[in-house]
Structure formats: structure tokens, C-alpha cells
Tab-separated table of C-alpha atoms in Angstrom:
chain	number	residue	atom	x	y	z
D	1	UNK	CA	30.344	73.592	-155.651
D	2	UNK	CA	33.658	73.662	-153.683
D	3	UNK	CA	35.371	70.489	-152.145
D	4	UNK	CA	35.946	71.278	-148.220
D	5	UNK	CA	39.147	69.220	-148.057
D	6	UNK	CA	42.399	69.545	-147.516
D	7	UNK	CA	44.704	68.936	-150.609
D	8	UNK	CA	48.007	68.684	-150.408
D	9	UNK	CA	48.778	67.804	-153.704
D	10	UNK	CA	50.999	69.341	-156.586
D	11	UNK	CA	48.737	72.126	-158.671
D	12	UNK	CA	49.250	69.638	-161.650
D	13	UNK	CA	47.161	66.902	-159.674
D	14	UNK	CA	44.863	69.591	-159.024
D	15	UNK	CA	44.329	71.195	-161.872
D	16	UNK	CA	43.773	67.668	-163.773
D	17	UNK	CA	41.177	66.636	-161.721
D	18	UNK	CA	39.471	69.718	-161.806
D	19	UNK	CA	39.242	70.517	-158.371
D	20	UNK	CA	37.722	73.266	-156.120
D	21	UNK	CA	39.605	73.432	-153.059
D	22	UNK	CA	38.991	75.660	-149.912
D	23	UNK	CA	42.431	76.981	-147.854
D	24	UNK	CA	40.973	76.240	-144.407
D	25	UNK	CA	41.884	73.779	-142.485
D	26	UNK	CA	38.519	73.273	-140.738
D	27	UNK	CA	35.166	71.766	-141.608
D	28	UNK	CA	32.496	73.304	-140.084
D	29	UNK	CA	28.766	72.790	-140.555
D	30	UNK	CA	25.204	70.976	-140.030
D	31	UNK	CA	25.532	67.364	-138.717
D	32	UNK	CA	24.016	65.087	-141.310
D	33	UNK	CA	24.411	62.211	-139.066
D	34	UNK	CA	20.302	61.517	-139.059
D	35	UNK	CA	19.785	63.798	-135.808
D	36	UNK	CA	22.113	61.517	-133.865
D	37	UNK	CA	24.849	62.948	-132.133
D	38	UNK	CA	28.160	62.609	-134.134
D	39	UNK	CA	30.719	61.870	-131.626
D	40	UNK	CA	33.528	61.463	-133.956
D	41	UNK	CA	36.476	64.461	-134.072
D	42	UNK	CA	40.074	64.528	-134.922
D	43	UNK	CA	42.229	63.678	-138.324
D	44	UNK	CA	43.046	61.521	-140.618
D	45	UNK	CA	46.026	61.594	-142.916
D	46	UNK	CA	47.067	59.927	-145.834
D	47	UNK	CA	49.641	60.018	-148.270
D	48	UNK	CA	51.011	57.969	-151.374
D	49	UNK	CA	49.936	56.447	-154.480
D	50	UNK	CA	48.755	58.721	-157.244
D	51	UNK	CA	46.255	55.868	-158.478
D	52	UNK	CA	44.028	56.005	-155.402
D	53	UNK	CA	44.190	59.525	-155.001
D	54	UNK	CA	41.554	60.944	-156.423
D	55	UNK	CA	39.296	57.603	-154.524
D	56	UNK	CA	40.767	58.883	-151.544
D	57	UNK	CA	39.375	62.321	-152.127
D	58	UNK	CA	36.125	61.383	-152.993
D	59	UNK	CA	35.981	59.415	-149.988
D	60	UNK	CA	37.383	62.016	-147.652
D	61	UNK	CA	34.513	64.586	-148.946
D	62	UNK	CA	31.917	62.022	-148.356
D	63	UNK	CA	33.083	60.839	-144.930
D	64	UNK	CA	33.544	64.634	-144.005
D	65	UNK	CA	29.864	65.310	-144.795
D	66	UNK	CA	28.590	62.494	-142.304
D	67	UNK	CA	31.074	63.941	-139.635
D	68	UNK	CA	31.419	67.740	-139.478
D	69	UNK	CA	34.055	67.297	-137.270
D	70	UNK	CA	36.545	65.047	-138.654
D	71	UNK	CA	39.233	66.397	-141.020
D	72	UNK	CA	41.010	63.947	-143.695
D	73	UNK	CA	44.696	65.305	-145.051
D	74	UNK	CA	45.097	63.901	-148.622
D	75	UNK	CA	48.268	63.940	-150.290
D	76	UNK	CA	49.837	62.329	-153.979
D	77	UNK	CA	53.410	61.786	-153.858
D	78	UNK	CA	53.196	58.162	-155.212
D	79	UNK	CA	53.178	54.764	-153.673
D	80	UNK	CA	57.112	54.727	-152.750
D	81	UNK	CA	55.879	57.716	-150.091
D	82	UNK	CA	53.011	56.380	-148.923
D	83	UNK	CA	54.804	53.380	-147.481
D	84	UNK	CA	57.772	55.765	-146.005
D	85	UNK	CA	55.205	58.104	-144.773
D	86	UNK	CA	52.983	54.954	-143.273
D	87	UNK	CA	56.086	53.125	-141.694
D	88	UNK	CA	57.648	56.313	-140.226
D	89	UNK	CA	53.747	56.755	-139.042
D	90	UNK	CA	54.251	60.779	-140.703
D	91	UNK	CA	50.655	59.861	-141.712
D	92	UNK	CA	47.763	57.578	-140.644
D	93	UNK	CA	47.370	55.376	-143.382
D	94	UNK	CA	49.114	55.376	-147.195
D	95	UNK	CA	47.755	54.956	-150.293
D	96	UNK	CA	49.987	52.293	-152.144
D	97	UNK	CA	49.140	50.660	-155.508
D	98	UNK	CA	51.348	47.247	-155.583
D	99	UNK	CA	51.495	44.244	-153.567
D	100	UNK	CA	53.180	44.511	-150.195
D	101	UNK	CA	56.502	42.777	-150.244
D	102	UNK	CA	58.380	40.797	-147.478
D	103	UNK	CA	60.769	43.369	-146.593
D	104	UNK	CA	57.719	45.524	-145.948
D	105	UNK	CA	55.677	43.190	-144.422
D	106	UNK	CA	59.102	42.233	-141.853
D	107	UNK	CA	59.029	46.339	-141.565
D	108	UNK	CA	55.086	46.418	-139.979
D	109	UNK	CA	53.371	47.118	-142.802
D	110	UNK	CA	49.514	46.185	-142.434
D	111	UNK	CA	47.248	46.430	-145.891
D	112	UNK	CA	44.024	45.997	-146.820
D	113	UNK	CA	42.491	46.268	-149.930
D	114	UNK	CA	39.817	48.901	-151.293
D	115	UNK	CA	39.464	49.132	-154.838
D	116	UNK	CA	40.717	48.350	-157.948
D	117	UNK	CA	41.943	49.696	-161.155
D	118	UNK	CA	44.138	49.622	-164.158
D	119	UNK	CA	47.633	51.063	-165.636
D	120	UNK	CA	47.094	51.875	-169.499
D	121	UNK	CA	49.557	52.658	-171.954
D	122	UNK	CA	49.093	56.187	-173.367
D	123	UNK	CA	49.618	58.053	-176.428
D	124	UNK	CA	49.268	61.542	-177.944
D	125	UNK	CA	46.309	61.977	-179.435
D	126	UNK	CA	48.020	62.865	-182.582
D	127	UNK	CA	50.187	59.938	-182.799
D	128	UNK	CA	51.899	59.828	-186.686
D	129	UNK	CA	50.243	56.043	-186.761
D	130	UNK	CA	47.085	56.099	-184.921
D	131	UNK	CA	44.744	54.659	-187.063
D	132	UNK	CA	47.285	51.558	-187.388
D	133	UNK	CA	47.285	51.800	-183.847
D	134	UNK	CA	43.694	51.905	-183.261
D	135	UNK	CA	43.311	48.925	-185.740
D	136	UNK	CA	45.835	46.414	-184.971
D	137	UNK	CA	46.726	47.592	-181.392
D	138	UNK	CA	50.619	46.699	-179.778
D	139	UNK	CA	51.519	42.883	-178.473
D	140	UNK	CA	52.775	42.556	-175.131
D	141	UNK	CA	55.854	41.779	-177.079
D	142	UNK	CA	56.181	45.115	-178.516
D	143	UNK	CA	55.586	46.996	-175.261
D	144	UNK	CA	58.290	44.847	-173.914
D	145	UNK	CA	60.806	45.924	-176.711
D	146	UNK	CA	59.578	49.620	-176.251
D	147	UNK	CA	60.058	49.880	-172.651
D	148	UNK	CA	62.571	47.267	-171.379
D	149	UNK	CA	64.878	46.372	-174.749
D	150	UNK	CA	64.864	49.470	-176.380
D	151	UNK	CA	65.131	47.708	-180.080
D	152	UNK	CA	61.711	49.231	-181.663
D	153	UNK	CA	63.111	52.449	-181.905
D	154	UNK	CA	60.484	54.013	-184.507
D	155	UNK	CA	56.473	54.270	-184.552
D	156	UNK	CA	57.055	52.229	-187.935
D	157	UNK	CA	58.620	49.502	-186.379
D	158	UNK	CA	56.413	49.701	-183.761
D	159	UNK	CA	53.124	49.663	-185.741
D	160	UNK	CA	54.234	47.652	-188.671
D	161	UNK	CA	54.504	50.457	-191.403
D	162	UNK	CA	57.064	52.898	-193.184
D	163	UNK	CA	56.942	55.557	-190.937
D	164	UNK	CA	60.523	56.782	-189.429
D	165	UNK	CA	59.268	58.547	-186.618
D	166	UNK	CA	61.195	58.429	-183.164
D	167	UNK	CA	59.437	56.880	-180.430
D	168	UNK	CA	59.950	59.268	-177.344
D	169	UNK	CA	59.447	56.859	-174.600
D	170	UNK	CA	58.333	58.212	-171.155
D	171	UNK	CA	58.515	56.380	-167.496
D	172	UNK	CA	58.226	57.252	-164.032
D	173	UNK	CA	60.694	59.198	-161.751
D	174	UNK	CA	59.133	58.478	-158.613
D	175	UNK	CA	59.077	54.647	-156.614
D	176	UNK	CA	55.280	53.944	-157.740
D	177	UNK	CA	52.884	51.095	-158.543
D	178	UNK	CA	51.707	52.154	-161.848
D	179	UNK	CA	55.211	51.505	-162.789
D	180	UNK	CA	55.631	48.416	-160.842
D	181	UNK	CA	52.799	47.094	-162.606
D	182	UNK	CA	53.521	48.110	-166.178
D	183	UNK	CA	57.135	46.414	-165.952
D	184	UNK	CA	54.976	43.222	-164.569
D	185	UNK	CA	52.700	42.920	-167.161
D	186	UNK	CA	56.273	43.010	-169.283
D	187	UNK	CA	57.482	39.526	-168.332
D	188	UNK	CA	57.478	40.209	-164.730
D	189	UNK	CA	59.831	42.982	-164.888
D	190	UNK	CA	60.505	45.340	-162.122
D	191	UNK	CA	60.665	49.636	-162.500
D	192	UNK	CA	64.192	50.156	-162.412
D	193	UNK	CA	63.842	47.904	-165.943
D	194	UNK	CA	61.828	50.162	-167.874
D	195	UNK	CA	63.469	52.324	-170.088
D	196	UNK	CA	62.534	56.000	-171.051
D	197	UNK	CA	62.550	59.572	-169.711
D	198	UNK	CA	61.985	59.521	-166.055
D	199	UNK	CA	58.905	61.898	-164.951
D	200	UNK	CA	57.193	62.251	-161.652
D	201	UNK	CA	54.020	61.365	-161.075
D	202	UNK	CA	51.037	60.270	-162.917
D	203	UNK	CA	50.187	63.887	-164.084
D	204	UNK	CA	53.245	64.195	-165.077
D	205	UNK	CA	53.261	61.338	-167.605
D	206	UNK	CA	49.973	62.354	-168.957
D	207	UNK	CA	51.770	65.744	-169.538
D	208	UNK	CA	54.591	65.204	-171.175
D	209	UNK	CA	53.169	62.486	-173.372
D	210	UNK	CA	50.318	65.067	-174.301
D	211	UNK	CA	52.797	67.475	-175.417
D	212	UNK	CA	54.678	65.309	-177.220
D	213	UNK	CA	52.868	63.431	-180.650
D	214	UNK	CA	55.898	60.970	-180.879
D	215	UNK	CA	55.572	60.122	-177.108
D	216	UNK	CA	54.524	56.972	-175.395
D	217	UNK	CA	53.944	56.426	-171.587
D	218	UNK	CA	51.595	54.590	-169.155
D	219	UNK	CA	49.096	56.048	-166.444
D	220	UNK	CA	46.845	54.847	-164.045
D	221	UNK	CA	42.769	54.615	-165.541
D	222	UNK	CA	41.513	58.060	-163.444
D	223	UNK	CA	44.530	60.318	-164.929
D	224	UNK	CA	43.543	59.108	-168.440
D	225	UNK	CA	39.779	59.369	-168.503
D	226	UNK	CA	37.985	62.137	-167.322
D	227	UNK	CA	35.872	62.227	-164.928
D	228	UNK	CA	32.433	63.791	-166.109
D	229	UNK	CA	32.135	62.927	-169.185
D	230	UNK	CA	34.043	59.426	-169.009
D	231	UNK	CA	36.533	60.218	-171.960
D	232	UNK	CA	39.704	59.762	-172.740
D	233	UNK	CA	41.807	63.196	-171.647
D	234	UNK	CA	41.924	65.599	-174.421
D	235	UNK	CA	45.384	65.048	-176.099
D	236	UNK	CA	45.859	61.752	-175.185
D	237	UNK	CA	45.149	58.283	-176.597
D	238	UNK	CA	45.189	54.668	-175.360
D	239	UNK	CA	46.921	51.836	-177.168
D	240	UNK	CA	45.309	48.945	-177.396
D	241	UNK	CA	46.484	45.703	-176.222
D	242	UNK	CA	46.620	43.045	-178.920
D	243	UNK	CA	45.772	39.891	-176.085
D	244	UNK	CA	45.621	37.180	-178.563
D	245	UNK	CA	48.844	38.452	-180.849
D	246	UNK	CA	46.793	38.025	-184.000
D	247	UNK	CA	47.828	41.835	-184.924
D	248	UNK	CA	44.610	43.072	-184.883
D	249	UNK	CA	42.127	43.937	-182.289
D	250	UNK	CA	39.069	42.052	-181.963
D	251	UNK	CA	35.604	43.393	-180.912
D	252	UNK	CA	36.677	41.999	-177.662
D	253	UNK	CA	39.760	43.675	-177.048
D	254	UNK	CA	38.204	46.906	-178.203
D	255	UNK	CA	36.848	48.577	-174.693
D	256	UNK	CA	38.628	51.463	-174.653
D	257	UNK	CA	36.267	54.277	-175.102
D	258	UNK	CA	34.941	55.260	-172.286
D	259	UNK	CA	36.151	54.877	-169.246
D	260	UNK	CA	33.145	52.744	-168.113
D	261	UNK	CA	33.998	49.978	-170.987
D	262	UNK	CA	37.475	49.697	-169.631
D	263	UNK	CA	35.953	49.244	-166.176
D	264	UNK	CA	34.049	46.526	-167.095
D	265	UNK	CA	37.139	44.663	-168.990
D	266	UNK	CA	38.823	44.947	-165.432
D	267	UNK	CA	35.804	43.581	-163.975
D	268	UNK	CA	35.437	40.650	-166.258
D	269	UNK	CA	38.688	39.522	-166.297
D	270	UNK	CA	39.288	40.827	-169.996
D	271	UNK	CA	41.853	43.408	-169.164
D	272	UNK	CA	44.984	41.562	-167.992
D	273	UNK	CA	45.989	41.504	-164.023
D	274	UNK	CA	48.780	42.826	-164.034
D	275	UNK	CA	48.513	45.380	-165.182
D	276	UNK	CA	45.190	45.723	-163.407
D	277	UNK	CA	45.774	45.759	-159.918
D	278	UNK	CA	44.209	46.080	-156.152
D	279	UNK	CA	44.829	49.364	-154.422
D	280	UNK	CA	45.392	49.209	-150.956
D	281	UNK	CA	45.712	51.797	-147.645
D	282	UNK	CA	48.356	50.990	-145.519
D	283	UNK	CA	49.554	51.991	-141.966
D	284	UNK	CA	52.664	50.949	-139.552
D	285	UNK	CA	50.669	47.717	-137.750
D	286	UNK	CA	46.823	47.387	-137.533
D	287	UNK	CA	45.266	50.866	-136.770
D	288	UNK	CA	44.206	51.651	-133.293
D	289	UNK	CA	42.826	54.806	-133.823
D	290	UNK	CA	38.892	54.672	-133.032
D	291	UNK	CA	38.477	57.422	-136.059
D	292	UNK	CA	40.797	55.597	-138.336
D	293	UNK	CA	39.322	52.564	-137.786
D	294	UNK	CA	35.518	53.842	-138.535
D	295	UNK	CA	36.701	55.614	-141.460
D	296	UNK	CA	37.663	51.670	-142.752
D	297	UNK	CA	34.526	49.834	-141.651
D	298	UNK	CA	32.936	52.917	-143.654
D	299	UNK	CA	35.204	52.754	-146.854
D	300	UNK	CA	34.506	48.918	-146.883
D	301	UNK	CA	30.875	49.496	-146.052
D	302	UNK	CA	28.793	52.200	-146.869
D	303	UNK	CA	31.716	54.482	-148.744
D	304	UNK	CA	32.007	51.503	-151.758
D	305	UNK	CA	28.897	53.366	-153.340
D	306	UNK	CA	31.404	55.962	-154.489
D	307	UNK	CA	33.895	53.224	-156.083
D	308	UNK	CA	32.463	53.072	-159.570
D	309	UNK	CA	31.049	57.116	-159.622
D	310	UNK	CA	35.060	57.864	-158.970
D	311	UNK	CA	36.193	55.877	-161.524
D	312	UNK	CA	37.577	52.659	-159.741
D	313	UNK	CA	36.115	48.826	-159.610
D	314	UNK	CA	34.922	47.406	-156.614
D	315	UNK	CA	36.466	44.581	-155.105
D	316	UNK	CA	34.604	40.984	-154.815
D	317	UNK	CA	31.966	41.291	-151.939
D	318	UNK	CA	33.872	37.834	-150.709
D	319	UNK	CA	36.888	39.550	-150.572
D	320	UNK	CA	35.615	42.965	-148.759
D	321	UNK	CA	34.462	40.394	-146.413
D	322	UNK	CA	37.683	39.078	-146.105
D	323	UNK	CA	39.317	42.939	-145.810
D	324	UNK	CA	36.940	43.470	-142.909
D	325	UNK	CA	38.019	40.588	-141.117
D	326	UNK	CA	41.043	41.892	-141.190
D	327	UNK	CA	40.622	44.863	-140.038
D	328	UNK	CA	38.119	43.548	-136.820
């Protein structure tokens, strides 16, 4: 079944999400509005953070369906853009994936919060110490020395046996939460202190670590577990966090399998915040657009349905409450 919505997204982000995408620019069929008459028309746009878009997608086809007339724009480019593009008001609303910071805030930024989801670190799926991996998983300690000293050079080191292997660290290129995150979760580090080959974008991490067995990266949960079926990417692995540091992991550190386990680790507090993280839309001041504005009530509303079909966790009902309150 084809997707009627506009994608303006790089044919990597396309083609990993496994998208069907029409060229028009116009929606055009039966309102499904219950017989009412659907008075909303006009567009939305939104750019930014590669870690809500494929929410923002979902939710764009669904609110398109229940208004014939309303077209939704949605574009990755990572979170650095959609605050630029948000500010600079290029686009309605943008899709950012770290907390809002002073200098933003002093700028006109207005958030509020939608979902929820995870950064993961990511190997290939023929890594030359998997099993180890799989069996004792990586301290935060390690990752730290990986990504932001640079001393564990080797998968040996890394994984405490003999094996001289490189590690062929990967980061991102682009300003973007998943990074922000993952340098968080390393002693509250920021991106510009993680170490590694710079890549843009989420599918481009997923990429170059899947072509690469010695490589190591980090990606946001949707561009490591696909959809469908709820598995991990073919070619790609997830390391497991070692919480407690006893080098091994535990039955309950183990909840990496499907993408629905790891869900529920965000939910229940298992997975560490960061790197597990709100996702938020922003926009240059509160939105004043009638159309914008519904399209929020509904996301908060009727459109969280779609949160955990799409791969994301819902936010507390207290706190969509509190989103909502914002937003009115």
C-alpha cells in the first residue's frame, strides 16, 4: 500500500524504513471525518531529528487520512536543523531529540514533548567477539574509553580476551541528539567529545557500522530494529550494557531482542535515561496556526495510539497532561 506523504528525506532514510512514497504533492480523497464536514486545509512542515522521524511519518499519514485536505512536509536532517529550521520559522515545527538549552530557550524556542525513545550502541553483526559480547556486555566505563579517551584501542581490550582486532569507532557528523545523548550517558559528556569517524545521520551510522565487522557506533531504537518484524537490522548487533559492572549480563539487563523488550526496559526505568530520552517538536514561540495547533491536541490525544505500533514509548499520561497545558 503506498504512503501519500511527502518525504523529503535522503533515499538512505527511505530505503531503511522501507517506504512507499507517492511524488505528488497533493492528498486527495474520501473524507473519513465520520460524515462531518472537515474544515481543516493547508500545511504543515517539519524538519529535524532523525529519531522522531519515522513517528513523525506515521503520524503525518494518520492525520492526513482524517483530513483529506491537509498536507504534512516531513524532513530528517537531524536535530541541529530542526531547531535552525524552527527558529528561522523555514518550517512549522522541528523534530529535536535533546533537551532545549538556555541559549535556545533566550532564542524563542517553545517544546513540548511527544514520545520517547532510546540511543543504543551498535555493532556488526559479525563482530570478531560477539559471543563475549553477548555474554558479558561493555561497562559504561568501557564505552567511555571507546568513544571519549580513545585508550581501548582493540575488540580484545575491549571485551576482555586475546583478540588484536582494531576497533573502528564511528560518530555523528551532523549537530544531533542521539549524539548528545550518547556522550551524556558517558559522564555527561557533550558531542564534540566523542571520538570516531564522523558520519551523517542515523542511517548513516547504521551503514557504515554494517559494513564494517570491526566497527562500533550508536543509533537511535527505530534505525536499529525493524519495523515489522521487531528485529534487530540485518547486519547489525546491539551491545549490551553491563548496568551493575559485574562483567556479565544478568537476565535483567538482557532485553535486547526485540525491539518490544527494549521498549519495555525504557518504560520501566531499566534502560538508563540518558541515554533514553524525550523527543520533542519545536517551533519559534507557541504555535498560532489553527492547523498546527489541532495537529498537537491530536498527536497528544488521539494520534498516541500509533506511539508503540511505530516503535516509540509513550510518555506518562501525567505528563501529556502537562504537554497539553502547555500547548492551551
Amino acid at each position: 500500500m503506498k504512503r501519500k506523504i511527502i518525504i523529503l528525506a535522503g533515499a538512505a532514510v527511505i530505503a531503511i524504513l522501507g517506504l512507499a512514497i507517492t511524488p505528488s504533492c497533493n492528498r486527495s480523497g474520501k473524507d473519513t471525518s465520520g460524515g462531518q464536514a472537515d474544515t481543516l486545509r493547508g500545511k504543515i512542515t517539519l524538519s529535524g531529528a532523525f529519531a522522531l522521524y519515522p513517528m513523525a511519518v506515521k503520524w503525518a499519514e494518520e492525520f492526513q487520512k482524517l483530513h483529506p485536505h491537509v498536507t504534512v512536509n516531513v524532513s530528517a536532517g537531524g536535530a541541529g536543523k530542526g531547531m535552525t529550521d524552527a527558529l528561522s520559522k523555514m518550517v512549522d515545527l522541528g523534530m529535536y531529540s535533546k533537551a532545549v538549552s538556555p541559549e535556545e530557550q533566550a532564542k524563542g524556542a517553545w517544546w513540548i514533548a511527544v514520545a520517547k525513545d532510546a540511543v543504543l550502541p551498535t555493532i556488526n553483526a559479525n563482530n570478531p567477539v560477539l559471543a563475549d559480547l553477548k555474554k558479558k556486555g561493555l561497562t559504561r566505563q568501557k564505552f567511555y574509553d571507546i568513544f571519549i579517551t580513545g585508550t581501548i584501542k582493540t575488540w580484545g581490550a575491549a571485551a576482555g580476551n586475546a583478540s588484536r582486532e582494531e576497533l573502528n569507532v564511528f560518530t555523528r557528523s551532523d549537530a544531533c541528539g542521539a549524539a548528545e545523548m550518547w556522550a551524556k550517558f558517558l559522564n555527561n559528556k557533550k558531542q564534540e567529545d566523542l571520538q570516531g569517524l564522523g558520519v551523517n545521520g542515523d542511517p548513516g551510522v547504521a551503514d557504515a557500522v554494517r559494513r564494517n565487522p570491526n566497527g562500533i557506533g550508536f543509533n537511535n531504537l527505530g534505525f536499529v530494529y525493524e519495523m515489522q518484524s521487531r528485529k534487530i537490522y540485518a547486519g547489525l548487533e546491539v551491545v549490551p550494557i553491563d548496568l551493575n559492572g559485574n562483567g556479565l549480563i544478568d537476565p535483567d539487563e538482557n532485553f535486547y531482542k526485540t525491539m518490544d523488550q527494549v521498549m519495555k526496559a525504557i518504560n520501566d526505568g531499566k534502560y538508563p535515561s540518558p541515554p533514553a530520552r524525550d523527543l520533542f517538536f519545536v517551533s519559534a514561540g507557541k504555535p498560532t496556526s489553527p492547523l498546527v495547533r489541532e495537529f498537537l491536541h491530536w498527536i497528544l490525544s488521539a494520534g498516541q495510539k500509533y506511539v508503540t505500533e511505530a516503535g516509540y514509548v509513550m510518555i506518562k499520561q501525567e505528563q501529556i497532561t502537562s504537554e497539553l497545558q502547555k500547548l492551551n
